[in-house]
């Protein structure tokens, strides 16, 4: 399936699906480079494994379906799904985690529903949730920023760690995760959630070495990288502002209200926006044109609802970061949202109540 995207009569630049998705992939590059810089070459290893698995899976299934797999692969949708899944999982997760997840995303979530344009759920996020529920230990082995670790693995160490669980020098994943003070460190969202559960205040939780002020070391730079790419997509008219704007605004409002109510028990809006995958989710995941709302008003509602659910699950749920769950919840609500936000047909007028037509 190859769509021509144009908006008559003012948009004269026609882009096909492959061109659009390639631009989305290019926009991911700043964030991926920063993620690799701060959290190691395992990010690139996971991306490579995911892309290879996605291409092989897509080609095999399309061949079984007697479809033109070369044309389908050239639309880059499978590659984008693979990249989004790969950068969402821990960089040193075992190789089979990303392979299983990518196969599930392409074979089950995408192709089983009919291929590009027919999937109800976001493939990358559906695969992420499947992996998180099935392999919670492997999916929570996140690395602290390399500047905080006692062992800083290179590209060879990353390959060894992904395939064997040990670096080239024999260090285990637990040792690679250890900070300079000898403690194994979690993500900023994990650290604050665990601290609050143990009775610490929000400010006391920020005393961990993983934080620089209210921002996790490395994490906010990565978020800025994805923010830069997202703004480029809006400027290039690949996506519009409605979903990211609604999502970020809803998160900021919810976090701001609760932080004002009790700043000891609830994290600040700045913390929620830049410590985790909210920026990545707002610009690159929730904006999936197939599984997201299609009307402008609906997109604002869709994005705002995702931001709301992310805050609810992060604050009171069992998972520190909740982008995938929130996106899947709202994917199910898209038909209802689109139905009630249909734009008025040009030339038609609303009928006033009590006035005869």
mmCIF file of C-alpha atoms in Angstrom:
data_model
loop_
_atom_site.group_PDB
_atom_site.id
_atom_site.type_symbol
_atom_site.label_atom_id
_atom_site.label_comp_id
_atom_site.label_asym_id
_atom_site.label_seq_id
_atom_site.Cartn_x
_atom_site.Cartn_y
_atom_site.Cartn_z
ATOM 1 C CA UNK A 1 0.000 0.000 0.000
ATOM 2 C CA UNK A 2 1.498 3.318 -1.072
ATOM 3 C CA UNK A 3 -0.358 6.515 -0.234
ATOM 4 C CA UNK A 4 0.153 9.895 -1.883
ATOM 5 C CA UNK A 5 -0.141 12.577 0.767
ATOM 6 C CA UNK A 6 -1.353 15.974 -0.414
ATOM 7 C CA UNK A 7 -3.778 18.639 0.737
ATOM 8 C CA UNK A 8 -5.545 20.317 -2.189
ATOM 9 C CA UNK A 9 -5.405 23.035 -3.297
ATOM 10 C CA UNK A 10 -2.665 24.589 -1.177
ATOM 11 C CA UNK A 11 -0.165 21.749 -0.697
ATOM 12 C CA UNK A 12 1.628 21.012 -3.932
ATOM 13 C CA UNK A 13 4.422 18.799 -2.541
ATOM 14 C CA UNK A 14 3.337 15.192 -2.950
ATOM 15 C CA UNK A 15 5.045 12.633 -0.746
ATOM 16 C CA UNK A 16 4.535 8.902 -0.804
ATOM 17 C CA UNK A 17 4.522 6.709 2.289
ATOM 18 C CA UNK A 18 8.187 5.770 1.987
ATOM 19 C CA UNK A 19 9.306 9.394 1.822
ATOM 20 C CA UNK A 20 7.221 10.366 4.841
ATOM 21 C CA UNK A 21 8.445 7.504 7.001
ATOM 22 C CA UNK A 22 12.063 8.105 5.981
ATOM 23 C CA UNK A 23 11.719 11.677 7.225
ATOM 24 C CA UNK A 24 10.368 10.382 10.543
ATOM 25 C CA UNK A 25 13.381 8.064 10.821
ATOM 26 C CA UNK A 26 15.744 10.963 10.065
ATOM 27 C CA UNK A 27 14.045 12.998 12.791
ATOM 28 C CA UNK A 28 14.815 10.223 15.300
ATOM 29 C CA UNK A 29 18.563 10.462 14.672
ATOM 30 C CA UNK A 30 19.403 13.274 17.165
ATOM 31 C CA UNK A 31 17.651 11.443 19.995
ATOM 32 C CA UNK A 32 19.203 8.092 19.065
ATOM 33 C CA UNK A 33 22.706 9.582 18.961
ATOM 34 C CA UNK A 34 22.246 11.192 22.374
ATOM 35 C CA UNK A 35 20.752 7.987 23.774
ATOM 36 C CA UNK A 36 23.780 6.072 22.501
ATOM 37 C CA UNK A 37 26.178 8.678 23.910
ATOM 38 C CA UNK A 38 24.696 8.542 27.403
ATOM 39 C CA UNK A 39 23.604 4.897 27.659
ATOM 40 C CA UNK A 40 25.997 2.972 25.461
ATOM 41 C CA UNK A 41 26.321 1.237 22.120
ATOM 42 C CA UNK A 42 23.743 -1.332 23.148
ATOM 43 C CA UNK A 43 21.161 1.075 21.696
ATOM 44 C CA UNK A 44 22.639 0.603 18.205
ATOM 45 C CA UNK A 45 22.944 -3.168 18.665
ATOM 46 C CA UNK A 46 19.253 -3.400 19.570
ATOM 47 C CA UNK A 47 18.267 -1.244 16.585
ATOM 48 C CA UNK A 48 20.274 -3.435 14.222
ATOM 49 C CA UNK A 49 18.694 -6.636 15.546
ATOM 50 C CA UNK A 50 15.208 -5.140 15.431
ATOM 51 C CA UNK A 51 15.531 -3.838 11.867
ATOM 52 C CA UNK A 52 16.882 -7.156 10.562
ATOM 53 C CA UNK A 53 14.083 -9.067 12.293
ATOM 54 C CA UNK A 54 11.427 -6.667 11.003
ATOM 55 C CA UNK A 55 12.566 -6.849 7.380
ATOM 56 C CA UNK A 56 12.873 -10.652 7.404
ATOM 57 C CA UNK A 57 9.503 -11.096 9.137
ATOM 58 C CA UNK A 58 7.683 -8.664 6.844
ATOM 59 C CA UNK A 59 9.179 -10.192 3.697
ATOM 60 C CA UNK A 60 8.402 -13.752 4.807
ATOM 61 C CA UNK A 61 4.779 -13.061 5.704
ATOM 62 C CA UNK A 62 4.108 -11.049 2.562
ATOM 63 C CA UNK A 63 5.613 -13.850 0.484
ATOM 64 C CA UNK A 64 3.256 -16.308 2.200
ATOM 65 C CA UNK A 65 0.367 -13.939 1.446
ATOM 66 C CA UNK A 66 1.452 -13.736 -2.206
ATOM 67 C CA UNK A 67 1.996 -9.993 -1.887
ATOM 68 C CA UNK A 68 4.742 -7.798 -3.354
ATOM 69 C CA UNK A 69 7.124 -7.743 -0.400
ATOM 70 C CA UNK A 70 9.750 -5.561 -2.099
ATOM 71 C CA UNK A 71 7.306 -2.690 -2.506
ATOM 72 C CA UNK A 72 6.000 -3.122 1.041
ATOM 73 C CA UNK A 73 9.473 -3.117 2.586
ATOM 74 C CA UNK A 74 10.383 0.021 0.669
ATOM 75 C CA UNK A 75 7.671 1.938 2.512
ATOM 76 C CA UNK A 76 9.947 1.705 5.618
ATOM 77 C CA UNK A 77 7.010 1.204 7.999
ATOM 78 C CA UNK A 78 8.447 -2.047 9.379
ATOM 79 C CA UNK A 79 11.830 -0.391 9.877
ATOM 80 C CA UNK A 80 10.273 2.521 11.776
ATOM 81 C CA UNK A 81 8.347 0.118 14.013
ATOM 82 C CA UNK A 82 11.577 -1.785 14.708
ATOM 83 C CA UNK A 83 13.487 1.372 15.613
ATOM 84 C CA UNK A 84 10.764 2.650 17.948
ATOM 85 C CA UNK A 85 10.660 -0.678 19.766
ATOM 86 C CA UNK A 86 14.456 -0.971 19.957
ATOM 87 C CA UNK A 87 14.968 2.455 21.553
ATOM 88 C CA UNK A 88 12.195 1.726 24.061
ATOM 89 C CA UNK A 89 13.855 -1.322 25.628
ATOM 90 C CA UNK A 90 16.987 -1.468 27.813
ATOM 91 C CA UNK A 91 20.151 -1.220 25.677
ATOM 92 C CA UNK A 92 21.655 -4.413 27.095
ATOM 93 C CA UNK A 93 18.497 -6.540 27.091
ATOM 94 C CA UNK A 94 19.164 -10.083 25.761
ATOM 95 C CA UNK A 95 19.068 -10.364 21.975
ATOM 96 C CA UNK A 96 16.042 -12.633 21.984
ATOM 97 C CA UNK A 97 13.915 -9.980 23.714
ATOM 98 C CA UNK A 98 14.046 -7.536 20.817
ATOM 99 C CA UNK A 99 13.752 -10.354 18.261
ATOM 100 C CA UNK A 100 10.592 -11.743 19.882
ATOM 101 C CA UNK A 101 9.131 -8.258 20.307
ATOM 102 C CA UNK A 102 9.807 -7.207 16.725
ATOM 103 C CA UNK A 103 8.384 -10.437 15.342
ATOM 104 C CA UNK A 104 5.239 -9.913 17.431
ATOM 105 C CA UNK A 105 4.903 -6.297 16.266
ATOM 106 C CA UNK A 106 5.191 -7.129 12.564
ATOM 107 C CA UNK A 107 3.607 -10.578 12.329
ATOM 108 C CA UNK A 108 0.783 -10.277 14.857
ATOM 109 C CA UNK A 109 -0.059 -6.617 15.399
ATOM 110 C CA UNK A 110 0.554 -5.431 11.841
ATOM 111 C CA UNK A 111 0.251 -8.253 9.291
ATOM 112 C CA UNK A 112 -2.406 -10.304 11.078
ATOM 113 C CA UNK A 113 -4.716 -7.285 10.800
ATOM 114 C CA UNK A 114 -3.996 -6.876 7.096
ATOM 115 C CA UNK A 115 -0.773 -4.889 6.927
ATOM 116 C CA UNK A 116 -0.037 -1.179 6.791
ATOM 117 C CA UNK A 117 -3.156 0.918 7.196
ATOM 118 C CA UNK A 118 -5.250 -1.761 8.894
ATOM 119 C CA UNK A 119 -3.637 -2.253 12.301
ATOM 120 C CA UNK A 120 -5.827 -1.125 15.190
ATOM 121 C CA UNK A 121 -2.999 -0.797 17.709
ATOM 122 C CA UNK A 122 0.396 0.831 17.499
ATOM 123 C CA UNK A 123 2.648 -2.170 16.661
ATOM 124 C CA UNK A 124 5.720 -0.996 18.565
ATOM 125 C CA UNK A 125 3.760 -0.221 21.741
ATOM 126 C CA UNK A 126 1.739 -3.434 21.608
ATOM 127 C CA UNK A 127 5.002 -5.370 21.329
ATOM 128 C CA UNK A 128 6.532 -3.360 24.175
ATOM 129 C CA UNK A 129 3.622 -4.175 26.501
ATOM 130 C CA UNK A 130 3.817 -7.854 25.529
ATOM 131 C CA UNK A 131 7.530 -7.902 26.392
ATOM 132 C CA UNK A 132 7.075 -5.981 29.635
ATOM 133 C CA UNK A 133 4.354 -8.348 30.851
ATOM 134 C CA UNK A 134 6.170 -11.483 29.673
ATOM 135 C CA UNK A 135 9.777 -10.615 30.597
ATOM 136 C CA UNK A 136 9.650 -7.977 33.368
ATOM 137 C CA UNK A 137 13.194 -8.625 34.616
ATOM 138 C CA UNK A 138 14.863 -8.254 31.224
ATOM 139 C CA UNK A 139 12.726 -5.222 30.389
ATOM 140 C CA UNK A 140 13.747 -3.289 33.518
ATOM 141 C CA UNK A 141 17.538 -3.677 33.295
ATOM 142 C CA UNK A 142 18.152 -0.068 32.320
ATOM 143 C CA UNK A 143 21.631 1.422 32.460
ATOM 144 C CA UNK A 144 22.472 4.648 34.297
ATOM 145 C CA UNK A 145 24.303 7.309 32.311
ATOM 146 C CA UNK A 146 27.787 6.048 31.460
ATOM 147 C CA UNK A 147 29.396 8.885 33.400
ATOM 148 C CA UNK A 148 27.960 7.356 36.591
ATOM 149 C CA UNK A 149 29.096 3.765 36.018
ATOM 150 C CA UNK A 150 32.290 2.087 37.166
ATOM 151 C CA UNK A 151 32.603 0.194 33.847
ATOM 152 C CA UNK A 152 31.947 2.007 30.577
ATOM 153 C CA UNK A 153 31.361 -0.648 27.880
ATOM 154 C CA UNK A 154 32.410 -0.040 24.280
ATOM 155 C CA UNK A 155 30.848 -1.396 21.109
ATOM 156 C CA UNK A 156 32.437 -4.845 21.514
ATOM 157 C CA UNK A 157 31.315 -5.009 25.151
ATOM 158 C CA UNK A 158 27.789 -4.055 24.062
ATOM 159 C CA UNK A 159 27.654 -6.866 21.506
ATOM 160 C CA UNK A 160 28.944 -9.374 24.051
ATOM 161 C CA UNK A 161 26.503 -8.150 26.714
ATOM 162 C CA UNK A 162 23.465 -8.378 24.416
ATOM 163 C CA UNK A 163 24.342 -11.878 23.198
ATOM 164 C CA UNK A 164 25.937 -13.421 26.309
ATOM 165 C CA UNK A 165 24.953 -11.290 29.299
ATOM 166 C CA UNK A 166 28.590 -10.394 29.994
ATOM 167 C CA UNK A 167 30.963 -7.787 28.616
ATOM 168 C CA UNK A 168 34.116 -8.740 26.720
ATOM 169 C CA UNK A 169 36.021 -8.379 30.027
ATOM 170 C CA UNK A 170 33.596 -10.670 31.857
ATOM 171 C CA UNK A 171 31.528 -8.072 33.724
ATOM 172 C CA UNK A 172 27.904 -9.081 34.283
ATOM 173 C CA UNK A 173 24.935 -6.826 33.549
ATOM 174 C CA UNK A 174 24.587 -6.198 37.283
ATOM 175 C CA UNK A 175 28.168 -4.961 37.425
ATOM 176 C CA UNK A 176 27.689 -2.816 34.334
ATOM 177 C CA UNK A 177 24.637 -1.227 35.976
ATOM 178 C CA UNK A 178 26.531 -0.416 39.172
ATOM 179 C CA UNK A 179 27.251 3.232 39.859
ATOM 180 C CA UNK A 180 30.493 4.666 41.181
ATOM 181 C CA UNK A 181 29.185 4.324 44.756
ATOM 182 C CA UNK A 182 28.601 0.601 44.284
ATOM 183 C CA UNK A 183 24.805 0.806 44.140
ATOM 184 C CA UNK A 184 22.794 -0.468 41.181
ATOM 185 C CA UNK A 185 20.876 2.455 39.732
ATOM 186 C CA UNK A 186 17.413 2.587 38.165
ATOM 187 C CA UNK A 187 15.803 5.099 35.829
ATOM 188 C CA UNK A 188 14.730 8.472 37.290
ATOM 189 C CA UNK A 189 11.069 7.431 37.176
ATOM 190 C CA UNK A 190 11.902 4.174 38.977
ATOM 191 C CA UNK A 191 13.993 5.970 41.584
ATOM 192 C CA UNK A 192 11.317 8.514 42.495
ATOM 193 C CA UNK A 193 8.498 5.965 42.481
ATOM 194 C CA UNK A 194 10.469 3.609 44.731
ATOM 195 C CA UNK A 195 11.502 6.440 47.058
ATOM 196 C CA UNK A 196 7.932 7.673 47.476
ATOM 197 C CA UNK A 197 6.785 4.112 48.201
ATOM 198 C CA UNK A 198 9.426 3.897 50.925
ATOM 199 C CA UNK A 199 8.186 7.057 52.600
ATOM 200 C CA UNK A 200 10.694 9.529 51.191
ATOM 201 C CA UNK A 201 9.591 12.928 49.974
ATOM 202 C CA UNK A 202 10.021 13.993 46.359
ATOM 203 C CA UNK A 203 12.949 16.255 47.276
ATOM 204 C CA UNK A 204 14.615 13.460 49.248
ATOM 205 C CA UNK A 205 14.257 11.148 46.256
ATOM 206 C CA UNK A 206 16.100 13.685 44.113
ATOM 207 C CA UNK A 207 19.203 13.275 46.286
ATOM 208 C CA UNK A 208 20.156 10.125 44.374
ATOM 209 C CA UNK A 209 23.324 10.383 42.275
ATOM 210 C CA UNK A 210 21.260 9.754 39.158
ATOM 211 C CA UNK A 211 19.776 13.260 39.387
ATOM 212 C CA UNK A 212 21.184 16.644 38.525
ATOM 213 C CA UNK A 213 18.686 18.963 40.147
ATOM 214 C CA UNK A 214 15.230 17.676 39.204
ATOM 215 C CA UNK A 215 16.395 16.032 35.966
ATOM 216 C CA UNK A 216 17.934 12.618 35.518
ATOM 217 C CA UNK A 217 21.494 12.763 34.177
ATOM 218 C CA UNK A 218 21.399 12.011 30.464
ATOM 219 C CA UNK A 219 17.642 11.535 30.238
ATOM 220 C CA UNK A 220 16.697 15.160 29.653
ATOM 221 C CA UNK A 221 19.322 15.495 26.924
ATOM 222 C CA UNK A 222 17.807 12.501 25.156
ATOM 223 C CA UNK A 223 14.350 14.050 25.497
ATOM 224 C CA UNK A 224 15.667 17.285 24.010
ATOM 225 C CA UNK A 225 17.046 15.313 21.069
ATOM 226 C CA UNK A 226 13.655 13.779 20.355
ATOM 227 C CA UNK A 227 11.991 17.161 20.902
ATOM 228 C CA UNK A 228 14.248 18.655 18.240
ATOM 229 C CA UNK A 229 13.282 15.885 15.819
ATOM 230 C CA UNK A 230 9.600 16.292 16.653
ATOM 231 C CA UNK A 231 9.641 20.021 15.993
ATOM 232 C CA UNK A 232 11.287 19.313 12.649
ATOM 233 C CA UNK A 233 8.419 16.961 11.756
ATOM 234 C CA UNK A 234 5.875 19.652 12.588
ATOM 235 C CA UNK A 235 7.757 22.250 10.562
ATOM 236 C CA UNK A 236 8.005 19.826 7.611
ATOM 237 C CA UNK A 237 4.241 19.152 7.931
ATOM 238 C CA UNK A 238 4.811 15.431 8.460
ATOM 239 C CA UNK A 239 2.774 15.617 11.675
ATOM 240 C CA UNK A 240 0.676 18.411 13.158
ATOM 241 C CA UNK A 241 0.847 19.903 16.622
ATOM 242 C CA UNK A 242 -2.477 18.622 17.936
ATOM 243 C CA UNK A 243 -1.450 15.249 19.409
ATOM 244 C CA UNK A 244 1.936 16.294 20.867
ATOM 245 C CA UNK A 245 0.483 19.561 22.123
ATOM 246 C CA UNK A 246 -2.490 17.886 23.766
ATOM 247 C CA UNK A 247 -0.351 15.181 25.318
ATOM 248 C CA UNK A 248 2.309 17.511 26.739
ATOM 249 C CA UNK A 249 -0.255 20.050 27.952
ATOM 250 C CA UNK A 250 -2.355 17.400 29.716
ATOM 251 C CA UNK A 251 0.709 15.943 31.451
ATOM 252 C CA UNK A 252 1.905 19.406 32.513
ATOM 253 C CA UNK A 253 -1.524 20.379 33.861
ATOM 254 C CA UNK A 254 -2.056 17.122 35.785
ATOM 255 C CA UNK A 255 1.464 17.135 37.231
ATOM 256 C CA UNK A 256 1.271 20.857 38.016
ATOM 257 C CA UNK A 257 -1.993 20.562 39.934
ATOM 258 C CA UNK A 258 -0.832 17.622 42.028
ATOM 259 C CA UNK A 259 2.573 19.191 42.655
ATOM 260 C CA UNK A 260 0.860 22.340 43.961
ATOM 261 C CA UNK A 261 -1.431 20.234 46.149
ATOM 262 C CA UNK A 262 1.432 18.273 47.742
ATOM 263 C CA UNK A 263 4.964 18.881 46.507
ATOM 264 C CA UNK A 264 6.349 16.252 48.891
ATOM 265 C CA UNK A 265 4.413 13.362 47.380
ATOM 266 C CA UNK A 266 4.089 14.336 43.730
ATOM 267 C CA UNK A 267 6.809 15.088 41.190
ATOM 268 C CA UNK A 268 7.007 18.383 39.317
ATOM 269 C CA UNK A 269 5.789 18.849 35.724
ATOM 270 C CA UNK A 270 9.388 19.360 34.538
ATOM 271 C CA UNK A 271 10.350 16.007 36.030
ATOM 272 C CA UNK A 272 7.536 14.180 34.232
ATOM 273 C CA UNK A 273 8.150 15.861 30.891
ATOM 274 C CA UNK A 274 11.873 15.150 30.573
ATOM 275 C CA UNK A 275 12.555 12.020 32.666
ATOM 276 C CA UNK A 276 11.203 9.196 30.557
ATOM 277 C CA UNK A 277 9.716 8.666 27.127
ATOM 278 C CA UNK A 278 6.990 11.317 27.149
ATOM 279 C CA UNK A 279 8.620 13.489 24.464
ATOM 280 C CA UNK A 280 9.417 10.463 22.293
ATOM 281 C CA UNK A 281 5.862 9.219 22.741
ATOM 282 C CA UNK A 282 4.275 12.583 22.007
ATOM 283 C CA UNK A 283 6.014 13.208 18.682
ATOM 284 C CA UNK A 284 6.864 9.768 17.318
ATOM 285 C CA UNK A 285 4.546 7.156 18.862
ATOM 286 C CA UNK A 286 1.147 8.712 19.568
ATOM 287 C CA UNK A 287 1.215 10.418 16.132
ATOM 288 C CA UNK A 288 1.075 7.110 14.249
ATOM 289 C CA UNK A 289 -1.370 8.018 11.437
ATOM 290 C CA UNK A 290 -2.957 4.571 11.307
ATOM 291 C CA UNK A 291 -3.862 4.011 14.961
ATOM 292 C CA UNK A 292 -4.390 7.657 16.035
ATOM 293 C CA UNK A 293 -7.393 9.918 15.644
ATOM 294 C CA UNK A 294 -7.870 11.512 12.224
ATOM 295 C CA UNK A 295 -9.695 14.780 12.986
ATOM 296 C CA UNK A 296 -7.969 17.838 14.430
ATOM 297 C CA UNK A 297 -10.329 18.107 17.386
ATOM 298 C CA UNK A 298 -10.081 14.362 17.884
ATOM 299 C CA UNK A 299 -6.296 14.505 17.833
ATOM 300 C CA UNK A 300 -6.260 17.047 20.646
ATOM 301 C CA UNK A 301 -8.596 14.854 22.696
ATOM 302 C CA UNK A 302 -6.584 11.742 21.814
ATOM 303 C CA UNK A 303 -3.276 13.340 22.833
ATOM 304 C CA UNK A 304 -4.657 14.898 26.000
ATOM 305 C CA UNK A 305 -6.191 11.591 27.081
ATOM 306 C CA UNK A 306 -2.857 9.837 26.572
ATOM 307 C CA UNK A 307 -1.114 12.474 28.704
ATOM 308 C CA UNK A 308 -3.766 12.043 31.396
ATOM 309 C CA UNK A 309 -3.431 8.261 31.450
ATOM 310 C CA UNK A 310 0.364 8.452 31.512
ATOM 311 C CA UNK A 311 0.195 10.594 34.634
ATOM 312 C CA UNK A 312 -2.389 8.371 36.323
ATOM 313 C CA UNK A 313 -0.427 5.165 35.689
ATOM 314 C CA UNK A 314 2.931 6.714 36.585
ATOM 315 C CA UNK A 315 1.596 8.107 39.846
ATOM 316 C CA UNK A 316 -0.740 5.390 41.098
ATOM 317 C CA UNK A 317 -0.119 2.413 38.811
ATOM 318 C CA UNK A 318 2.474 -0.324 38.908
ATOM 319 C CA UNK A 319 4.675 0.934 36.058
ATOM 320 C CA UNK A 320 6.978 3.979 36.310
ATOM 321 C CA UNK A 321 6.655 4.887 32.625
ATOM 322 C CA UNK A 322 3.290 4.348 31.021
ATOM 323 C CA UNK A 323 3.430 5.593 27.435
ATOM 324 C CA UNK A 324 2.744 2.191 25.873
ATOM 325 C CA UNK A 325 -0.248 1.417 28.095
ATOM 326 C CA UNK A 326 -1.759 4.870 27.602
ATOM 327 C CA UNK A 327 -1.350 4.723 23.818
ATOM 328 C CA UNK A 328 -2.988 1.288 23.581
ATOM 329 C CA UNK A 329 -5.893 2.385 25.782
ATOM 330 C CA UNK A 330 -6.570 5.348 23.546
ATOM 331 C CA UNK A 331 -6.082 3.327 20.333
ATOM 332 C CA UNK A 332 -9.218 1.464 21.373
ATOM 333 C CA UNK A 333 -11.082 4.754 21.797
ATOM 334 C CA UNK A 334 -10.148 6.202 18.380
ATOM 335 C CA UNK A 335 -13.343 5.112 16.530
ATOM 336 C CA UNK A 336 -15.488 6.737 19.220
ATOM 337 C CA UNK A 337 -13.397 9.916 19.239
ATOM 338 C CA UNK A 338 -13.496 10.219 15.446
ATOM 339 C CA UNK A 339 -17.248 9.608 15.372
ATOM 340 C CA UNK A 340 -18.013 12.480 17.754
ATOM 341 C CA UNK A 341 -15.453 14.909 16.319
ATOM 342 C CA UNK A 342 -16.365 14.655 12.645
ATOM 343 C CA UNK A 343 -15.961 18.074 11.024
ATOM 344 C CA UNK A 344 -19.042 19.776 9.628
ATOM 345 C CA UNK A 345 -19.516 19.148 5.919
ATOM 346 C CA UNK A 346 -18.753 22.249 3.892
ATOM 347 C CA UNK A 347 -21.931 24.210 3.176
ATOM 348 C CA UNK A 348 -23.980 22.554 5.913
ATOM 349 C CA UNK A 349 -25.281 24.429 8.923
ATOM 350 C CA UNK A 350 -26.176 23.189 12.366
ATOM 351 C CA UNK A 351 -29.889 23.141 13.085
ATOM 352 C CA UNK A 352 -30.854 25.315 16.075
ATOM 353 C CA UNK A 353 -32.926 23.518 18.688
ATOM 354 C CA UNK A 354 -36.582 24.502 18.611
ATOM 355 C CA UNK A 355 -36.332 26.199 15.227
ATOM 356 C CA UNK A 356 -38.048 24.460 12.278
ATOM 357 C CA UNK A 357 -35.785 23.449 9.452
#
